[in-house]
Amino acid sequence: MIHAGLVLEGGGMRGLYTAGVLDFFLEKDLIFDYVIGVSAGASNAVSYISRQKGRNKIITTAFINDWRYMSIKNLVKNGSLFGMDFIFDEIPQKRVPFDYDTFFNSPITFKVGVTDCKTGKPLYFDKSEMDKNFTALRASISLPFVSPIVHYRGYHLLDGGITDPIPIRQAITDGYQKNMVVLTRNQGYQKKPVSTPLRLLLEKKYRDYPNLIAAMLNRYQIYNKTLLYIEQLEQKGQIAVIRPSKKLNVNRFEKNADKLNHLYELGYLDAAEAYDQIKTVIERQFSAVY
């Protein structure tokens, strides 16, 4: 096991890129002893920790056209674009079995980032704080507008990517100076400010959560500043970064199976290309394998 952090960005269906990266890591037995992720990044992480190579790809490509997985019908019927019960109950227990024992018994420290709607600040739940329903993970992938607010441990929670889209600073705060960061946007990408119509919709829908509104309006600045920080750390050789080598033609709610398969393959190939860089940056940590 490598004493270094693995930091995973979200991105909805762009998370298939991360799935490809993590499957390469599993193939090479690159197991980091600390993993932190938000949204789709955190969702991909659980199969990495349970050592189930290929599971994330199978789930997404097999069920992408099943209305119970993601559909407007779900949104109208249950208030969520994603079928949370189908994803977190039906699939892991009956369709593509999840290895709960390996996950919960793993020595890997795993943190899921979420957004506290009341404070507009990020929160992080450790694996030890998670229930078998993975409620914290459900909260982390609950996107604004298309998912209901999740109530857990007294908190009102939404997508972790709102307040800490790439949780590198939290990894460092937790004591991990050496980190492997997996992004789901290509080099040079910058997030844009919220449009006026969307801002008005935000203010109407989340009027009871003014701090959440402020966080969402400020999200683009947080994201772009985090990218700059990551580039600075990368230039200093303190972190290794894997990002899409090509501009992605895949959106957050992509349903084209061919595009998703190509995205997975790109993640796998980019990870293979970065293998030597990873070993170089974390060389001293590799010597600490135990």
Tab-separated table of N, CA, C and O in Angstrom, residues 52-128:
chain	number	residue	atom	x	y	z
A	52	GLN	N	-12.877	-3.999	-6.881
A	52	GLN	CA	-13.726	-4.592	-7.920
A	52	GLN	C	-13.490	-3.904	-9.262
A	52	GLN	O	-14.265	-3.058	-9.700
A	53	LYS	N	-12.406	-4.309	-9.906
A	53	LYS	CA	-12.016	-3.746	-11.192
A	53	LYS	C	-13.127	-3.936	-12.229
A	53	LYS	O	-13.680	-5.012	-12.372
A	54	GLY	N	-13.454	-2.867	-12.931
A	54	GLY	CA	-14.438	-2.920	-13.994
A	54	GLY	C	-15.869	-2.691	-13.548
A	54	GLY	O	-16.762	-2.502	-14.384
A	55	ARG	N	-16.111	-2.669	-12.249
A	55	ARG	CA	-17.486	-2.579	-11.747
A	55	ARG	C	-18.160	-1.269	-12.143
A	55	ARG	O	-19.319	-1.258	-12.559
A	56	ASN	N	-17.454	-0.152	-12.008
A	56	ASN	CA	-18.064	1.144	-12.318
A	56	ASN	C	-18.438	1.257	-13.793
A	56	ASN	O	-19.477	1.818	-14.142
A	57	LYS	N	-17.582	0.723	-14.650
A	57	LYS	CA	-17.887	0.753	-16.081
A	57	LYS	C	-19.112	-0.094	-16.390
A	57	LYS	O	-19.998	0.314	-17.144
A	58	ILE	N	-19.166	-1.274	-15.807
A	58	ILE	CA	-20.290	-2.186	-16.052
A	58	ILE	C	-21.608	-1.521	-15.654
A	58	ILE	O	-22.585	-1.536	-16.408
A	59	ILE	N	-21.623	-0.921	-14.472
A	59	ILE	CA	-22.858	-0.318	-13.970
A	59	ILE	C	-23.347	0.790	-14.898
A	59	ILE	O	-24.510	0.819	-15.306
A	60	THR	N	-22.447	1.710	-15.229
A	60	THR	CA	-22.865	2.865	-16.026
A	60	THR	C	-23.297	2.464	-17.424
A	60	THR	O	-24.351	2.891	-17.910
A	61	THR	N	-22.518	1.633	-18.089
A	61	THR	CA	-22.847	1.283	-19.470
A	61	THR	C	-24.035	0.322	-19.552
A	61	THR	O	-24.799	0.352	-20.512
A	62	ALA	N	-24.226	-0.499	-18.536
A	62	ALA	CA	-25.318	-1.477	-18.563
A	62	ALA	C	-26.674	-0.845	-18.252
A	62	ALA	O	-27.701	-1.283	-18.774
A	63	PHE	N	-26.658	0.184	-17.415
A	63	PHE	CA	-27.932	0.744	-16.947
A	63	PHE	C	-28.192	2.173	-17.412
A	63	PHE	O	-29.198	2.766	-17.012
A	64	ILE	N	-27.332	2.708	-18.262
A	64	ILE	CA	-27.465	4.111	-18.644
A	64	ILE	C	-28.805	4.414	-19.315
A	64	ILE	O	-29.338	5.522	-19.209
A	65	ASN	N	-29.391	3.446	-19.984
A	65	ASN	CA	-30.673	3.658	-20.655
A	65	ASN	C	-31.856	3.089	-19.881
A	65	ASN	O	-32.981	3.047	-20.394
A	66	ASP	N	-31.597	2.653	-18.675
A	66	ASP	CA	-32.664	2.186	-17.793
A	66	ASP	C	-33.219	3.409	-17.061
A	66	ASP	O	-32.483	4.105	-16.364
A	67	TRP	N	-34.515	3.654	-17.198
A	67	TRP	CA	-35.096	4.864	-16.614
A	67	TRP	C	-34.906	4.931	-15.104
A	67	TRP	O	-34.847	6.018	-14.516
A	68	ARG	N	-34.756	3.771	-14.478
A	68	ARG	CA	-34.580	3.748	-13.028
A	68	ARG	C	-33.207	4.278	-12.604
A	68	ARG	O	-33.016	4.672	-11.454
A	69	TYR	N	-32.266	4.286	-13.538
A	69	TYR	CA	-30.907	4.768	-13.246
A	69	TYR	C	-30.831	6.296	-13.370
A	69	TYR	O	-30.377	6.985	-12.458
A	70	MET	N	-31.252	6.823	-14.507
A	70	MET	CA	-31.238	8.267	-14.725
A	70	MET	C	-32.273	8.627	-15.771
A	70	MET	O	-32.201	8.138	-16.898
A	71	SER	N	-33.232	9.475	-15.405
A	71	SER	CA	-34.282	9.825	-16.366
A	71	SER	C	-35.131	10.975	-15.848
A	71	SER	O	-35.202	11.240	-14.647
A	72	ILE	N	-35.793	11.639	-16.782
A	72	ILE	CA	-36.762	12.670	-16.424
A	72	ILE	C	-37.922	12.034	-15.665
A	72	ILE	O	-38.500	12.648	-14.756
A	73	LYS	N	-38.260	10.805	-16.021
A	73	LYS	CA	-39.325	10.090	-15.321
A	73	LYS	C	-39.003	9.985	-13.833
A	73	LYS	O	-39.878	10.166	-12.974
A	74	ASN	N	-37.750	9.673	-13.519
A	74	ASN	CA	-37.303	9.634	-12.125
A	74	ASN	C	-37.499	10.985	-11.454
A	74	ASN	O	-37.960	11.071	-10.316
A	75	LEU	N	-37.104	12.028	-12.177
A	75	LEU	CA	-37.173	13.378	-11.621
A	75	LEU	C	-38.614	13.743	-11.280
A	75	LEU	O	-38.889	14.304	-10.210
A	76	VAL	N	-39.529	13.418	-12.181
A	76	VAL	CA	-40.938	13.733	-11.968
A	76	VAL	C	-41.535	12.863	-10.855
A	76	VAL	O	-42.269	13.350	-9.988
A	77	LYS	N	-41.180	11.599	-10.876
A	77	LYS	CA	-41.774	10.642	-9.935
A	77	LYS	C	-41.191	10.742	-8.530
A	77	LYS	O	-41.931	10.683	-7.534
A	78	ASN	N	-39.862	10.905	-8.446
A	78	ASN	CA	-39.198	10.848	-7.140
A	78	ASN	C	-38.445	12.118	-6.753
A	78	ASN	O	-37.844	12.172	-5.681
A	79	GLY	N	-38.454	13.111	-7.650
A	79	GLY	CA	-37.765	14.362	-7.336
A	79	GLY	C	-36.268	14.307	-7.534
A	79	GLY	O	-35.539	15.203	-7.112
A	80	SER	N	-35.777	13.243	-8.172
A	80	SER	CA	-34.342	13.095	-8.406
A	80	SER	C	-34.102	12.525	-9.799
A	80	SER	O	-34.727	11.519	-10.179
A	81	LEU	N	-33.221	13.157	-10.555
A	81	LEU	CA	-32.899	12.651	-11.883
A	81	LEU	C	-32.312	11.247	-11.801
A	81	LEU	O	-32.601	10.384	-12.630
A	82	PHE	N	-31.489	11.028	-10.786
A	82	PHE	CA	-30.893	9.709	-10.570
A	82	PHE	C	-31.783	8.896	-9.628
A	82	PHE	O	-32.260	9.414	-8.610
A	83	GLY	N	-31.967	7.632	-9.958
A	83	GLY	CA	-32.750	6.752	-9.090
A	83	GLY	C	-31.891	6.255	-7.950
A	83	GLY	O	-31.237	5.217	-8.052
A	84	MET	N	-31.886	6.983	-6.856
A	84	MET	CA	-30.979	6.684	-5.753
A	84	MET	C	-31.192	5.294	-5.155
A	84	MET	O	-30.232	4.583	-4.867
A	85	ASP	N	-32.436	4.891	-4.971
A	85	ASP	CA	-32.681	3.559	-4.411
A	85	ASP	C	-32.227	2.464	-5.375
A	85	ASP	O	-31.681	1.436	-4.962
A	86	PHE	N	-32.440	2.683	-6.664
A	86	PHE	CA	-31.998	1.716	-7.670
A	86	PHE	C	-30.475	1.616	-7.667
A	86	PHE	O	-29.908	0.520	-7.693
A	87	ILE	N	-29.802	2.780	-7.602
A	87	ILE	CA	-28.341	2.819	-7.652
A	87	ILE	C	-27.708	2.262	-6.390
A	87	ILE	O	-26.719	1.515	-6.456
A	88	PHE	N	-28.278	2.585	-5.235
A	88	PHE	CA	-27.635	2.209	-3.976
A	88	PHE	C	-28.215	0.967	-3.310
A	88	PHE	O	-27.622	0.450	-2.361
A	89	ASP	N	-29.348	0.488	-3.780
A	89	ASP	CA	-29.940	-0.731	-3.208
A	89	ASP	C	-30.015	-1.864	-4.234
A	89	ASP	O	-29.390	-2.904	-4.074
A	90	GLU	N	-30.776	-1.644	-5.296
A	90	GLU	CA	-31.013	-2.683	-6.295
A	90	GLU	C	-29.721	-3.149	-6.969
A	90	GLU	O	-29.436	-4.355	-7.047
A	91	ILE	N	-28.922	-2.201	-7.461
A	91	ILE	CA	-27.718	-2.586	-8.212
A	91	ILE	C	-26.689	-3.296	-7.337
A	91	ILE	O	-26.247	-4.409	-7.675
A	92	PRO	N	-26.257	-2.709	-6.213
A	92	PRO	CA	-25.194	-3.376	-5.436
A	92	PRO	C	-25.618	-4.668	-4.763
A	92	PRO	O	-24.783	-5.534	-4.491
A	93	GLN	N	-26.919	-4.817	-4.503
A	93	GLN	CA	-27.366	-6.012	-3.790
A	93	GLN	C	-27.870	-7.122	-4.712
A	93	GLN	O	-27.810	-8.300	-4.349
A	94	LYS	N	-28.331	-6.751	-5.933
A	94	LYS	CA	-28.939	-7.757	-6.796
A	94	LYS	C	-28.357	-7.828	-8.208
A	94	LYS	O	-28.340	-8.896	-8.817
A	95	ARG	N	-27.923	-6.696	-8.751
A	95	ARG	CA	-27.518	-6.665	-10.165
A	95	ARG	C	-26.008	-6.821	-10.353
A	95	ARG	O	-25.544	-7.696	-11.085
A	96	VAL	N	-25.243	-5.933	-9.746
A	96	VAL	CA	-23.772	-5.992	-9.818
A	96	VAL	C	-23.280	-5.958	-8.376
A	96	VAL	O	-22.992	-4.892	-7.833
A	97	PRO	N	-23.203	-7.112	-7.741
A	97	PRO	CA	-22.937	-7.184	-6.301
A	97	PRO	C	-21.708	-6.383	-5.861
A	97	PRO	O	-20.661	-6.422	-6.503
A	98	PHE	N	-21.896	-5.675	-4.760
A	98	PHE	CA	-20.813	-4.885	-4.179
A	98	PHE	C	-20.226	-5.658	-3.006
A	98	PHE	O	-20.955	-6.249	-2.204
A	99	ASP	N	-18.907	-5.643	-2.901
A	99	ASP	CA	-18.221	-6.354	-1.826
A	99	ASP	C	-18.136	-5.448	-0.595
A	99	ASP	O	-17.141	-4.770	-0.359
A	100	TYR	N	-19.215	-5.450	0.192
A	100	TYR	CA	-19.278	-4.611	1.387
A	100	TYR	C	-18.189	-4.973	2.393
A	100	TYR	O	-17.608	-4.093	3.045
A	101	ASP	N	-17.903	-6.265	2.555
A	101	ASP	CA	-16.918	-6.701	3.543
A	101	ASP	C	-15.534	-6.142	3.228
A	101	ASP	O	-14.855	-5.606	4.115
A	102	THR	N	-15.113	-6.276	1.967
A	102	THR	CA	-13.791	-5.763	1.595
A	102	THR	C	-13.733	-4.246	1.764
A	102	THR	O	-12.739	-3.701	2.254
A	103	PHE	N	-14.801	-3.572	1.394
A	103	PHE	CA	-14.833	-2.114	1.513
A	103	PHE	C	-14.714	-1.678	2.964
A	103	PHE	O	-13.834	-0.882	3.312
A	104	PHE	N	-15.591	-2.169	3.816
A	104	PHE	CA	-15.612	-1.695	5.202
A	104	PHE	C	-14.425	-2.204	6.020
A	104	PHE	O	-14.058	-1.588	7.028
A	105	ASN	N	-13.818	-3.324	5.615
A	105	ASN	CA	-12.652	-3.853	6.340
A	105	ASN	C	-11.328	-3.336	5.790
A	105	ASN	O	-10.267	-3.629	6.350
A	106	SER	N	-11.380	-2.573	4.700
A	106	SER	CA	-10.151	-2.057	4.102
A	106	SER	C	-9.455	-1.076	5.053
A	106	SER	O	-10.110	-0.248	5.698
A	107	PRO	N	-8.118	-1.128	5.108
A	107	PRO	CA	-7.370	-0.178	5.944
A	107	PRO	C	-7.275	1.215	5.312
A	107	PRO	O	-6.752	2.146	5.933
A	108	ILE	N	-7.763	1.359	4.098
A	108	ILE	CA	-7.714	2.656	3.414
A	108	ILE	C	-8.597	3.667	4.129
A	108	ILE	O	-9.739	3.380	4.472
A	109	THR	N	-8.060	4.857	4.360
A	109	THR	CA	-8.859	5.971	4.862
A	109	THR	C	-9.613	6.565	3.683
A	109	THR	O	-9.007	6.944	2.687
A	110	PHE	N	-10.918	6.632	3.792
A	110	PHE	CA	-11.749	7.132	2.704
A	110	PHE	C	-12.639	8.253	3.205
A	110	PHE	O	-13.344	8.099	4.201
A	111	LYS	N	-12.603	9.387	2.524
A	111	LYS	CA	-13.441	10.523	2.888
A	111	LYS	C	-14.289	10.966	1.708
A	111	LYS	O	-13.801	11.055	0.579
A	112	VAL	N	-15.557	11.251	2.015
A	112	VAL	CA	-16.508	11.731	1.019
A	112	VAL	C	-16.823	13.189	1.319
A	112	VAL	O	-17.225	13.525	2.435
A	113	GLY	N	-16.648	14.051	0.328
A	113	GLY	CA	-16.948	15.465	0.496
A	113	GLY	C	-18.396	15.773	0.135
A	113	GLY	O	-18.902	15.308	-0.885
A	114	VAL	N	-19.055	16.554	0.990
A	114	VAL	CA	-20.429	16.982	0.756
A	114	VAL	C	-20.521	18.480	1.039
A	114	VAL	O	-19.587	19.079	1.571
A	115	THR	N	-21.651	19.077	0.698
A	115	THR	CA	-21.878	20.492	0.975
A	115	THR	C	-22.971	20.650	2.019
A	115	THR	O	-24.067	20.099	1.871
A	116	ASP	N	-22.663	21.388	3.075
A	116	ASP	CA	-23.632	21.726	4.111
A	116	ASP	C	-24.474	22.893	3.602
A	116	ASP	O	-23.970	24.010	3.460
A	117	CYS	N	-25.740	22.639	3.329
A	117	CYS	CA	-26.599	23.666	2.724
A	117	CYS	C	-26.817	24.856	3.647
A	117	CYS	O	-27.018	25.990	3.178
A	118	LYS	N	-26.795	24.636	4.942
A	118	LYS	CA	-27.049	25.727	5.881
A	118	LYS	C	-25.869	26.687	5.981
A	118	LYS	O	-26.046	27.904	6.065
A	119	THR	N	-24.667	26.137	5.995
A	119	THR	CA	-23.476	26.986	6.155
A	119	THR	C	-22.836	27.366	4.829
A	119	THR	O	-22.070	28.327	4.761
A	120	GLY	N	-23.121	26.596	3.782
A	120	GLY	CA	-22.461	26.826	2.503
A	120	GLY	C	-21.004	26.422	2.532
A	120	GLY	O	-20.192	26.896	1.735
A	121	LYS	N	-20.648	25.506	3.450
A	121	LYS	CA	-19.266	25.053	3.613
A	121	LYS	C	-19.170	23.552	3.329
A	121	LYS	O	-20.158	22.821	3.433
A	122	PRO	N	-17.975	23.083	2.987
A	122	PRO	CA	-17.808	21.644	2.766
A	122	PRO	C	-17.739	20.874	4.077
A	122	PRO	O	-17.288	21.393	5.105
A	123	LEU	N	-18.197	19.643	4.039
A	123	LEU	CA	-18.064	18.699	5.135
A	123	LEU	C	-17.470	17.420	4.572
A	123	LEU	O	-17.623	17.127	3.377
A	124	TYR	N	-16.813	16.639	5.418
A	124	TYR	CA	-16.197	15.401	4.964
A	124	TYR	C	-16.570	14.271	5.918
A	124	TYR	O	-16.364	14.385	7.131
A	125	PHE	N	-17.125	13.205	5.362
A	125	PHE	CA	-17.485	12.047	6.173
A	125	PHE	C	-16.475	10.933	5.929
A	125	PHE	O	-16.195	10.561	4.789
A	126	ASP	N	-15.940	10.406	7.009
A	126	ASP	CA	-15.008	9.297	6.943
A	126	ASP	C	-15.775	7.987	6.725
A	126	ASP	O	-16.960	7.890	7.041
A	127	LYS	N	-15.085	7.008	6.199
A	127	LYS	CA	-15.706	5.701	5.956
A	127	LYS	C	-16.359	5.146	7.214
A	127	LYS	O	-17.430	4.532	7.155
A	128	SER	N	-15.749	5.388	8.362
A	128	SER	CA	-16.287	4.883	9.623
A	128	SER	C	-17.622	5.527	9.984
A	128	SER	O	-18.366	5.013	10.825
